[in-house]
Short mmCIF file of C-alpha atoms in Angstrom, two decimals:
data_model
loop_
_atom_site.label_atom_id
_atom_site.label_comp_id
_atom_site.label_asym_id
_atom_site.label_seq_id
_atom_site.Cartn_x
_atom_site.Cartn_y
_atom_site.Cartn_z
CA MET A 1 -48.01 -36.78 -160.91
CA ASN A 2 -47.32 -40.49 -161.14
CA THR A 3 -50.71 -42.15 -160.98
CA CYS A 4 -52.61 -43.45 -163.94
CA CYS A 5 -56.33 -43.54 -164.58
CA ARG A 6 -58.57 -46.30 -165.79
CA GLY A 7 -60.55 -43.62 -167.57
CA SER A 8 -60.04 -40.24 -165.81
CA SER A 9 -57.32 -37.97 -164.45
CA ALA A 10 -54.89 -38.30 -161.57
CA HIS A 11 -54.48 -37.19 -157.96
CA ARG A 12 -54.08 -33.78 -156.41
CA HIS A 13 -50.72 -32.61 -155.07
CA SER A 14 -51.00 -30.39 -152.01
CA VAL A 15 -48.09 -28.21 -150.94
CA ARG A 16 -48.14 -26.89 -147.38
CA ARG A 17 -46.65 -23.42 -146.97
CA ALA A 18 -45.33 -21.93 -143.75
CA HIS A 19 -42.54 -19.66 -142.36
CA PRO A 20 -38.98 -19.36 -140.91
CA SER A 21 -36.92 -22.23 -139.50
CA LEU A 22 -35.93 -23.23 -136.01
CA SER A 23 -34.39 -20.70 -133.69
CA PRO A 24 -31.28 -21.75 -131.77
CA VAL A 25 -31.88 -23.65 -128.54
CA CYS A 26 -29.83 -22.53 -125.54
CA GLY A 27 -27.33 -25.02 -124.13
CA ASP A 28 -28.19 -24.29 -120.52
CA TYR A 29 -31.44 -25.86 -119.40
CA ILE A 30 -32.53 -23.13 -116.96
CA SER A 31 -31.92 -20.27 -119.38
CA MET A 32 -33.50 -22.32 -122.15
CA ALA A 33 -36.64 -22.87 -120.06
CA THR A 34 -37.05 -19.13 -119.56
CA GLU A 35 -35.91 -17.89 -122.99
CA MET A 36 -37.40 -20.40 -125.46
CA GLU A 37 -40.44 -19.17 -127.31
CA PRO A 38 -43.45 -21.52 -127.61
CA SER A 39 -42.92 -21.53 -131.38
CA ASP A 40 -39.38 -22.88 -130.87
CA VAL A 41 -40.72 -25.78 -128.82
CA ILE A 42 -43.29 -26.52 -131.52
CA ARG A 43 -40.56 -26.51 -134.18
CA LEU A 44 -38.51 -29.01 -132.17
CA ILE A 45 -41.52 -31.33 -132.11
CA MET A 46 -42.08 -30.74 -135.82
CA GLN A 47 -38.50 -31.66 -136.61
CA TYR A 48 -38.92 -34.93 -134.70
CA LEU A 49 -42.12 -35.70 -136.64
CA LYS A 50 -40.41 -34.96 -139.96
CA GLU A 51 -37.36 -37.10 -139.15
CA ASN A 52 -39.65 -40.03 -138.33
CA ASN A 53 -41.78 -39.63 -141.49
CA LEU A 54 -44.90 -38.68 -139.48
CA TYR A 55 -46.06 -36.25 -142.15
CA ARG A 56 -49.79 -36.37 -141.43
CA THR A 57 -49.20 -35.45 -137.79
CA LEU A 58 -46.73 -32.76 -138.89
CA THR A 59 -49.27 -31.26 -141.30
CA THR A 60 -51.97 -31.22 -138.63
CA LEU A 61 -49.66 -29.53 -136.13
CA GLN A 62 -48.70 -26.87 -138.69
CA GLU A 63 -52.32 -26.15 -139.55
CA GLU A 64 -53.42 -25.87 -135.92
CA THR A 65 -50.49 -23.75 -134.70
CA THR A 66 -49.67 -21.77 -137.89
CA VAL A 67 -46.01 -22.49 -137.05
CA SER A 68 -43.93 -24.12 -139.78
CA LEU A 69 -40.60 -25.84 -140.29
CA ASN A 70 -38.51 -24.60 -143.21
CA THR A 71 -35.64 -27.08 -143.01
CA VAL A 72 -34.04 -29.63 -145.33
CA GLU A 73 -31.60 -32.43 -144.57
CA SER A 74 -28.87 -31.00 -146.80
CA ILE A 75 -28.90 -27.75 -148.76
CA ASP A 76 -26.28 -29.07 -151.19
CA SER A 77 -28.36 -32.17 -151.97
CA PHE A 78 -31.51 -30.07 -152.21
CA ILE A 79 -29.90 -27.72 -154.76
CA ALA A 80 -28.45 -30.68 -156.68
CA ASP A 81 -31.90 -32.28 -156.94
CA VAL A 82 -33.35 -29.05 -158.36
CA LYS A 83 -30.53 -28.57 -160.88
CA SER A 84 -30.74 -32.22 -161.97
CA GLY A 85 -34.52 -32.15 -162.30
CA HIS A 86 -35.17 -34.77 -159.63
CA TRP A 87 -38.61 -33.28 -159.08
CA ASP A 88 -40.00 -36.19 -157.07
CA SER A 89 -37.39 -35.50 -154.40
CA VAL A 90 -37.89 -31.73 -154.58
CA LEU A 91 -41.68 -31.94 -154.21
CA LEU A 92 -41.25 -34.28 -151.26
CA ALA A 93 -38.74 -31.93 -149.63
CA ILE A 94 -41.00 -28.87 -149.93
CA LYS A 95 -44.05 -30.70 -148.63
CA SER A 96 -43.76 -29.14 -145.15
CA LEU A 97 -42.21 -25.81 -146.18
CA LYS A 98 -43.76 -22.35 -146.36
CA LEU A 99 -42.65 -20.81 -149.65
CA PRO A 100 -43.57 -17.57 -151.45
CA ASP A 101 -46.38 -17.98 -153.96
CA ASN A 102 -44.19 -16.82 -156.87
CA THR A 103 -41.51 -19.39 -156.02
CA LEU A 104 -44.08 -22.19 -155.93
CA ILE A 105 -45.55 -21.06 -159.24
CA ASP A 106 -42.11 -21.00 -160.90
CA LEU A 107 -41.30 -24.45 -159.50
CA TYR A 108 -44.53 -26.12 -160.62
CA GLU A 109 -44.41 -24.39 -164.00
CA GLN A 110 -40.95 -25.88 -164.59
CA VAL A 111 -42.08 -29.35 -163.53
CA VAL A 112 -45.04 -29.15 -165.92
CA MET A 113 -42.80 -28.07 -168.82
CA GLU A 114 -40.31 -30.86 -168.22
CA LEU A 115 -43.12 -33.43 -168.02
CA ILE A 116 -44.38 -32.17 -171.37
CA GLU A 117 -40.86 -32.45 -172.78
CA MET A 118 -40.73 -36.10 -171.63
CA ARG A 119 -44.19 -36.60 -173.22
CA GLU A 120 -45.79 -37.42 -169.87
CA VAL A 121 -48.75 -35.29 -170.90
CA GLY A 122 -51.24 -36.89 -168.50
CA ALA A 123 -49.11 -36.15 -165.45
CA ALA A 124 -48.41 -32.62 -166.74
CA ARG A 125 -52.11 -31.95 -167.26
CA SER A 126 -52.89 -33.22 -163.76
CA LEU A 127 -50.31 -30.89 -162.21
CA LEU A 128 -51.42 -27.92 -164.31
CA ARG A 129 -55.11 -28.21 -163.54
CA GLN A 130 -55.23 -29.65 -160.03
CA THR A 131 -52.42 -28.18 -157.92
CA ASP A 132 -52.75 -25.03 -155.84
CA PRO A 133 -49.78 -23.12 -157.40
CA MET A 134 -51.06 -23.69 -160.95
CA ILE A 135 -54.62 -22.73 -160.01
CA MET A 136 -53.15 -19.54 -158.53
CA LEU A 137 -51.21 -18.96 -161.77
CA LYS A 138 -54.44 -19.26 -163.76
CA GLN A 139 -56.12 -16.67 -161.55
CA THR A 140 -53.26 -14.16 -161.38
CA GLN A 141 -51.41 -14.59 -164.69
CA PRO A 142 -53.87 -16.12 -167.19
CA GLU A 143 -51.65 -15.55 -170.25
CA ARG A 144 -48.80 -17.52 -168.68
CA TYR A 145 -51.23 -20.32 -167.79
CA ILE A 146 -52.70 -20.42 -171.30
CA HIS A 147 -49.17 -20.73 -172.72
CA LEU A 148 -48.63 -23.89 -170.65
CA ASP A 149 -52.04 -25.26 -171.54
CA LYS A 150 -51.33 -24.86 -175.26
CA MET A 151 -48.03 -26.70 -174.89
CA LEU A 152 -49.98 -29.77 -173.75
CA THR A 153 -51.50 -30.15 -177.21
CA CYS A 154 -48.30 -29.61 -179.21
CA THR A 155 -47.10 -32.69 -181.07
CA CYS A 156 -43.46 -31.90 -180.34
CA PHE A 157 -41.63 -29.94 -177.67
CA ASP A 158 -39.89 -26.76 -178.87
CA PRO A 159 -37.43 -25.36 -176.26
CA ARG A 160 -37.52 -21.94 -177.96
CA GLU A 161 -41.27 -21.79 -177.49
CA ALA A 162 -41.12 -23.16 -173.93
CA TYR A 163 -38.29 -20.97 -172.70
CA ARG A 164 -38.81 -17.50 -174.08
CA GLN A 165 -36.63 -14.38 -173.78
CA GLY A 166 -33.42 -16.36 -174.33
CA SER A 167 -33.82 -18.56 -171.26
CA SER A 168 -33.21 -22.33 -171.07
CA LYS A 169 -34.04 -25.33 -168.94
CA GLU A 170 -30.72 -25.12 -167.12
CA ASN A 171 -31.15 -21.38 -166.44
CA ARG A 172 -34.66 -21.88 -165.12
CA ARG A 173 -33.51 -24.68 -162.82
CA GLN A 174 -30.68 -22.47 -161.55
CA ALA A 175 -33.06 -19.59 -160.82
CA ILE A 176 -35.50 -21.88 -159.00
CA ALA A 177 -32.67 -23.39 -156.93
CA GLU A 178 -31.49 -19.91 -155.90
CA ALA A 179 -35.02 -18.87 -154.93
CA LEU A 180 -35.66 -22.04 -152.90
CA VAL A 181 -32.36 -22.00 -151.04
CA ARG A 182 -33.12 -18.53 -149.72
CA GLU A 183 -36.15 -19.95 -147.91
CA VAL A 184 -34.62 -22.99 -146.18
CA SER A 185 -31.98 -23.84 -143.62
CA VAL A 186 -30.32 -26.93 -142.12
CA VAL A 187 -30.48 -27.85 -138.43
CA PRO A 188 -28.70 -30.64 -136.52
CA PRO A 189 -30.69 -33.90 -136.50
CA SER A 190 -32.49 -35.42 -133.49
CA ARG A 191 -32.49 -32.17 -131.50
CA LEU A 192 -35.57 -33.06 -129.45
CA MET A 193 -34.17 -36.42 -128.31
CA ALA A 194 -30.77 -34.86 -127.57
CA LEU A 195 -32.51 -32.19 -125.48
CA LEU A 196 -34.50 -34.77 -123.52
CA VAL A 197 -31.36 -36.80 -122.80
CA GLN A 198 -29.60 -33.60 -121.68
CA VAL A 199 -32.49 -32.68 -119.38
CA GLY A 200 -32.51 -36.19 -117.95
CA SER A 201 -28.80 -36.08 -117.13
CA MET A 202 -29.16 -32.64 -115.53
CA ARG A 203 -32.05 -33.91 -113.39
CA ILE A 204 -29.92 -36.82 -112.19
CA GLN A 205 -27.21 -34.35 -111.15
CA GLN A 206 -29.78 -32.17 -109.38
CA TYR A 207 -31.63 -35.05 -107.68
CA PRO A 208 -29.07 -37.88 -107.32
CA ASP A 209 -31.29 -39.90 -104.95
CA GLU A 210 -34.23 -40.00 -107.31
CA PRO A 211 -34.60 -43.21 -109.41
CA PRO A 212 -33.65 -42.48 -113.04
CA THR A 213 -36.31 -42.44 -115.74
CA ASP A 214 -35.44 -44.13 -119.02
CA ILE A 215 -35.99 -42.08 -122.17
CA GLU A 216 -36.99 -44.19 -125.15
CA THR A 217 -35.07 -42.76 -128.13
CA SER A 218 -35.69 -45.38 -130.75
CA GLY A 219 -39.39 -44.65 -131.13
CA ASN A 220 -40.14 -48.39 -130.95
CA GLN A 221 -41.28 -49.59 -127.57
CA ASP A 222 -41.38 -53.30 -126.95
CA THR A 223 -44.88 -54.69 -127.13
CA GLU A 224 -46.10 -58.11 -126.27
CA MET A 225 -45.82 -60.40 -129.28
CA GLU A 226 -49.23 -61.38 -130.57
CA LYS A 227 -49.76 -65.09 -130.84
CA GLU A 228 -50.03 -66.07 -134.48
CA SER A 229 -52.61 -68.46 -135.85
CA PHE A 230 -52.96 -69.98 -139.29
CA PRO A 231 -56.00 -69.26 -141.50
CA THR A 232 -58.79 -71.80 -141.38
CA GLN A 233 -61.28 -70.51 -143.94
CA LEU A 234 -61.59 -68.35 -147.04
CA TYR A 235 -62.31 -64.77 -146.00
CA ARG A 236 -62.90 -62.97 -149.29
CA HIS A 237 -62.56 -63.69 -153.01
CA ILE A 238 -61.42 -60.90 -155.38
CA LYS A 239 -61.59 -61.63 -159.08
CA PHE A 240 -59.28 -60.20 -161.75
CA GLY A 241 -59.42 -60.37 -165.53
CA ARG A 242 -57.25 -62.73 -167.57
CA ARG A 243 -54.97 -59.92 -168.71
CA SER A 244 -54.73 -58.26 -165.30
CA HIS A 245 -53.89 -61.16 -163.00
CA VAL A 246 -52.08 -60.41 -159.74
CA GLU A 247 -48.31 -60.99 -159.52
CA CYS A 248 -47.87 -59.82 -155.90
CA ALA A 249 -49.92 -58.64 -152.90
CA SER A 250 -49.33 -57.31 -149.40
CA PHE A 251 -51.28 -56.09 -146.39
CA SER A 252 -50.45 -52.59 -145.11
CA PRO A 253 -48.62 -52.52 -141.74
CA ASP A 254 -51.73 -51.20 -139.98
CA GLY A 255 -53.84 -54.02 -141.41
CA LYS A 256 -56.23 -51.56 -143.04
CA TYR A 257 -55.58 -52.29 -146.71
CA LEU A 258 -54.69 -55.07 -149.10
CA ILE A 259 -52.50 -53.87 -151.98
CA THR A 260 -52.13 -55.82 -155.20
CA GLY A 261 -49.70 -55.48 -158.11
CA SER A 262 -50.87 -56.77 -161.47
CA VAL A 263 -49.34 -57.91 -164.72
CA ASP A 264 -50.82 -54.84 -166.45
CA GLY A 265 -48.81 -52.53 -164.16
CA PHE A 266 -51.66 -51.34 -161.92
CA ILE A 267 -51.18 -51.09 -158.16
CA GLU A 268 -54.55 -51.17 -156.43
CA VAL A 269 -55.55 -50.64 -152.81
CA TRP A 270 -58.43 -52.81 -151.61
CA ASN A 271 -60.80 -52.92 -148.67
CA PHE A 272 -60.31 -56.62 -148.08
CA LYS A 273 -63.38 -56.78 -145.81
CA THR A 274 -65.66 -55.88 -148.72
CA GLY A 275 -63.45 -57.15 -151.52
CA LYS A 276 -63.78 -53.80 -153.32
CA ILE A 277 -61.41 -50.98 -154.31
CA SER A 278 -60.87 -48.66 -151.34
CA LYS A 279 -62.72 -45.43 -152.14
CA ASP A 280 -61.62 -43.60 -148.97
CA LEU A 281 -58.43 -42.81 -150.90
CA LYS A 282 -59.37 -39.76 -152.98
CA TYR A 283 -57.35 -40.70 -156.05
CA GLN A 284 -58.96 -44.13 -156.29
CA ALA A 285 -62.39 -42.59 -155.72
CA HIS A 286 -61.72 -40.67 -158.96
CA ASP A 287 -60.62 -43.85 -160.79
CA SER A 288 -56.95 -42.90 -160.62
CA PHE A 289 -54.39 -45.53 -159.62
CA MET A 290 -50.70 -45.98 -158.93
CA MET A 291 -49.04 -47.64 -161.89
CA MET A 292 -45.77 -49.08 -163.18
CA ASP A 293 -44.71 -49.22 -166.84
CA ASP A 294 -44.59 -53.03 -166.80
CA ALA A 295 -45.81 -55.99 -164.76
CA VAL A 296 -45.52 -55.42 -161.00
CA LEU A 297 -43.49 -58.38 -159.67
CA CYS A 298 -42.91 -57.40 -156.04
CA MET A 299 -43.77 -54.88 -153.32
CA CYS A 300 -42.85 -54.04 -149.76
CA PHE A 301 -44.13 -51.62 -147.14
CA CYS A 302 -41.90 -49.42 -145.02
CA LYS A 303 -42.73 -50.19 -141.39
CA ASP A 304 -44.46 -47.42 -139.40
CA THR A 305 -45.05 -45.30 -142.54
CA ASP A 306 -47.37 -45.40 -145.55
CA LEU A 307 -44.49 -45.75 -148.02
CA LEU A 308 -44.71 -48.61 -150.50
CA ALA A 309 -41.91 -49.77 -152.80
CA THR A 310 -42.76 -51.68 -155.98
CA GLY A 311 -40.55 -53.45 -158.50
CA ALA A 312 -41.37 -54.19 -162.14
CA GLN A 313 -40.53 -56.60 -164.92
CA ASN A 314 -38.56 -53.88 -166.76
CA GLY A 315 -36.10 -53.43 -163.85
CA LYS A 316 -37.58 -50.21 -162.47
CA ILE A 317 -38.51 -49.43 -158.86
CA LYS A 318 -40.92 -46.79 -157.58
CA VAL A 319 -41.65 -45.63 -154.06
CA TRP A 320 -45.20 -44.46 -153.36
CA ARG A 321 -47.11 -42.72 -150.60
CA ILE A 322 -50.31 -44.73 -150.23
CA GLN A 323 -52.49 -41.95 -148.80
CA SER A 324 -51.92 -39.59 -151.74
CA GLY A 325 -50.95 -42.03 -154.48
CA SER A 326 -47.92 -39.87 -155.29
CA CYS A 327 -44.61 -41.32 -156.48
CA LEU A 328 -41.86 -40.08 -154.17
CA ARG A 329 -38.89 -41.67 -155.90
CA ARG A 330 -38.16 -43.45 -159.18
CA PHE A 331 -35.22 -45.77 -159.74
CA GLU A 332 -35.26 -45.91 -163.52
CA HIS A 333 -32.18 -48.15 -163.78
CA ALA A 334 -32.43 -50.20 -160.58
CA HIS A 335 -31.72 -53.37 -162.61
CA ASN A 336 -31.53 -54.28 -166.28
CA LYS A 337 -33.93 -57.21 -165.79
CA GLY A 338 -37.01 -57.87 -163.69
CA VAL A 339 -36.98 -56.92 -159.99
CA THR A 340 -37.88 -59.96 -157.90
CA CYS A 341 -38.03 -58.40 -154.42
CA VAL A 342 -37.69 -55.09 -152.59
CA SER A 343 -37.29 -54.24 -148.90
CA PHE A 344 -36.54 -51.17 -146.76
CA SER A 345 -33.65 -50.76 -144.34
CA LYS A 346 -34.45 -50.35 -140.65
CA ASP A 347 -33.93 -46.56 -140.75
CA HIS A 348 -36.04 -46.21 -143.94
CA THR A 349 -33.17 -44.53 -145.84
CA GLN A 350 -32.24 -47.38 -148.20
CA ILE A 351 -33.98 -49.92 -150.40
CA LEU A 352 -32.66 -53.40 -151.07
CA SER A 353 -33.61 -55.06 -154.35
CA ALA A 354 -32.90 -58.36 -156.08
CA SER A 355 -33.28 -59.27 -159.74
CA PHE A 356 -33.31 -61.84 -162.49
CA ASN A 357 -29.90 -60.41 -163.47
CA GLN A 358 -28.32 -62.38 -160.56
CA THR A 359 -27.53 -59.30 -158.45
CA ILE A 360 -28.66 -57.64 -155.23
CA ARG A 361 -28.41 -53.86 -155.03
CA ILE A 362 -28.71 -51.20 -152.33
CA HIS A 363 -30.30 -47.88 -153.33
CA GLU A 364 -30.45 -44.61 -151.40
CA LEU A 365 -34.01 -43.33 -151.09
CA ARG A 366 -33.12 -39.64 -150.76
CA SER A 367 -30.77 -39.31 -153.73
CA GLY A 368 -32.16 -42.08 -155.92
CA LYS A 369 -28.65 -43.45 -156.45
CA THR A 370 -27.51 -47.07 -156.42
CA LEU A 371 -24.94 -47.36 -153.63
CA LYS A 372 -23.77 -50.98 -153.75
CA GLU A 373 -24.04 -54.15 -155.80
CA LEU A 374 -23.69 -57.69 -154.47
CA LYS A 375 -22.63 -60.37 -156.93
CA SER A 376 -22.15 -64.01 -156.07
CA HIS A 377 -25.23 -65.95 -157.15
CA SER A 378 -25.06 -67.78 -160.46
CA SER A 379 -28.79 -67.61 -161.24
CA PHE A 380 -31.88 -65.53 -160.51
CA VAL A 381 -31.96 -63.95 -157.04
CA ASN A 382 -35.51 -64.61 -155.90
CA ASP A 383 -35.48 -63.06 -152.42
CA ALA A 384 -33.29 -60.87 -150.20
CA PHE A 385 -33.60 -58.88 -146.97
CA PHE A 386 -31.61 -56.86 -144.44
CA THR A 387 -31.08 -58.54 -141.07
CA PRO A 388 -32.75 -56.54 -138.24
CA ASP A 389 -29.42 -55.06 -137.09
CA GLY A 390 -28.62 -53.98 -140.65
CA PHE A 391 -25.17 -55.59 -140.58
CA HIS A 392 -25.97 -58.42 -143.01
CA ILE A 393 -28.02 -59.21 -146.10
CA VAL A 394 -29.53 -62.63 -146.75
CA GLY A 395 -30.27 -63.69 -150.33
CA ALA A 396 -31.91 -66.74 -151.92
CA SER A 397 -31.37 -67.85 -155.50
CA SER A 398 -32.42 -70.28 -158.19
CA ASP A 399 -28.86 -71.62 -158.06
CA GLY A 400 -30.00 -73.56 -154.96
CA THR A 401 -28.10 -71.52 -152.38
CA VAL A 402 -28.74 -69.03 -149.58
CA LYS A 403 -25.94 -66.48 -149.17
CA ILE A 404 -25.13 -64.00 -146.41
CA TRP A 405 -23.26 -60.76 -147.15
CA ASN A 406 -21.61 -58.18 -144.97
CA THR A 407 -23.55 -54.97 -145.65
CA THR A 408 -20.52 -52.69 -145.25
CA SER A 409 -17.92 -54.62 -147.27
CA CYS A 410 -20.39 -56.30 -149.67
CA GLN A 411 -18.40 -59.52 -149.21
CA CYS A 412 -20.21 -62.86 -149.24
CA ILE A 413 -19.31 -64.42 -145.87
CA HIS A 414 -21.48 -67.59 -145.95
CA THR A 415 -22.99 -69.81 -148.62
CA PHE A 416 -25.51 -72.47 -147.61
CA THR A 417 -27.10 -75.14 -149.76
CA SER A 418 -30.73 -75.73 -148.90
CA VAL A 419 -31.66 -79.22 -147.81
CA SER A 420 -33.86 -81.05 -150.33
CA ARG A 421 -34.25 -84.44 -151.92
CA THR A 422 -32.71 -83.16 -155.14
CA PRO A 423 -29.47 -81.09 -155.19
CA ASP A 424 -29.53 -77.55 -156.52
CA GLU A 425 -33.28 -77.06 -156.11
CA PRO A 426 -34.06 -73.35 -156.70
CA VAL A 427 -34.68 -71.44 -153.48
CA ASN A 428 -37.86 -69.41 -153.93
CA SER A 429 -37.87 -67.42 -150.70
CA VAL A 430 -36.13 -66.93 -147.39
CA ILE A 431 -38.19 -65.47 -144.54
CA PRO A 432 -36.91 -64.31 -141.11
CA LEU A 433 -38.88 -65.62 -138.15
CA PRO A 434 -40.63 -62.70 -136.37
CA GLN A 435 -39.90 -64.05 -132.88
CA ASN A 436 -36.27 -64.88 -133.66
CA PRO A 437 -34.80 -62.92 -136.61
CA GLU A 438 -31.53 -64.89 -136.36
CA HIS A 439 -33.49 -67.87 -137.72
CA PHE A 440 -35.11 -67.97 -141.15
CA VAL A 441 -37.38 -70.25 -143.15
CA ILE A 442 -36.08 -71.49 -146.50
CA CYS A 443 -38.66 -72.45 -149.11
CA ASN A 444 -37.30 -74.11 -152.23
CA HIS A 445 -38.73 -75.74 -155.31
CA SER A 446 -39.36 -79.02 -153.52
CA ASP A 447 -41.52 -80.60 -150.84
CA THR A 448 -39.07 -79.58 -148.09
CA VAL A 449 -39.21 -76.56 -145.77
CA VAL A 450 -36.12 -75.78 -143.68
CA ILE A 451 -35.52 -73.50 -140.69
CA MET A 452 -31.86 -72.47 -140.54
CA ASN A 453 -29.78 -70.05 -138.46
CA MET A 454 -27.17 -67.50 -139.55
CA SER A 455 -24.43 -70.10 -139.13
CA GLY A 456 -26.05 -72.48 -141.59
CA GLN A 457 -27.21 -74.97 -138.97
CA VAL A 458 -30.48 -76.72 -139.84
CA LEU A 459 -32.77 -76.31 -136.84
CA PHE A 460 -35.96 -77.78 -138.20
CA LEU A 461 -36.94 -79.68 -141.34
CA VAL A 462 -40.44 -80.45 -142.60
CA ARG A 463 -41.23 -83.05 -145.24
CA PRO A 464 -44.54 -84.71 -146.10
#
């Protein structure tokens, strides 16, 4: 829906369909152990996978067990997204749901029509011809499918032709929202971890002399820090054309891919071992690529997932799923000037961005809304990141300063001037040290590199 081709059409959207939501889990452990159905246990595991963005594992579990999870985080937000036409969010939310065929057909038909109305004909054609619900529509209701297909070639969008029998876009959205909400429910979050903690405490009461067993609830177990080494030789050389030079690049968290963002807006995934486009991704194998409307200036991966955020020269941000090439969220008005950096919060729910417009902003991934704006720098903000605990934000600017904000109050609590031979040298980047996140490296437009702590104390200084 949001990829672009260097010659051919886009990727395929797959929608998994399954059935009712979680059954209640008994409060008492003994009765729960005897009364819980196997399907209820599977749904608890599925909920955990969904909450931790482990969608590939969730899909595999659904396929192998034929048990599904029809839940959303918030019914009110889900309905609001449908009524507002936030289709990226809606399609993401229904990814693991089992929905009636007619409901899916109505939903995808509406998305196609609204894409045509926005003149995104390529994306509309891709959805119409390559998604399961639309293929089903073609087979079961050919006249309805032909009507959509003809709309693709119309030079202008006529609502009277699109919405027949006195209907309208708003009425169609309302009907789809009502149909979807009948199929979903909301359950309390983190039920599996809460259950394990409850079982652990009951076991301690039952066997007080037995040494307690720690339950890891964060999902991130400490691993031995790998010793870093600096590169000593050129590994691979990838050439780009003069009008498609790379503005930013990043390795995926699993080290499998190299992703580049170019001045022509293309976002390409490479096999860096061969120096060639990665063809194990189906959309790239068909010459379809992720793409922004303007030069891609920055990108950032979400740790432990395949989500990628990209920022463009026109101030827009998009969030992608690398495996499918689909755009999960668009921030059309993230900034009114170029986006210089993007980063995810620790819980993956927010995106931090900085811009040439001298601001830092916090955006909510689920709703697509801008939550907060931080103003204090007097020139371009070149870099910014959340501290690991999420309590502070560190920003670096061309005004020569590094500033630290309180995330909750958005107040600037510290301003540090980077150490250099010339005052007010622009600060290009500020990078937290992996082994000690309280310390960060400051790189400015000079021959000086500084390591500083959160209190502004210079710990190490390197000059030639």
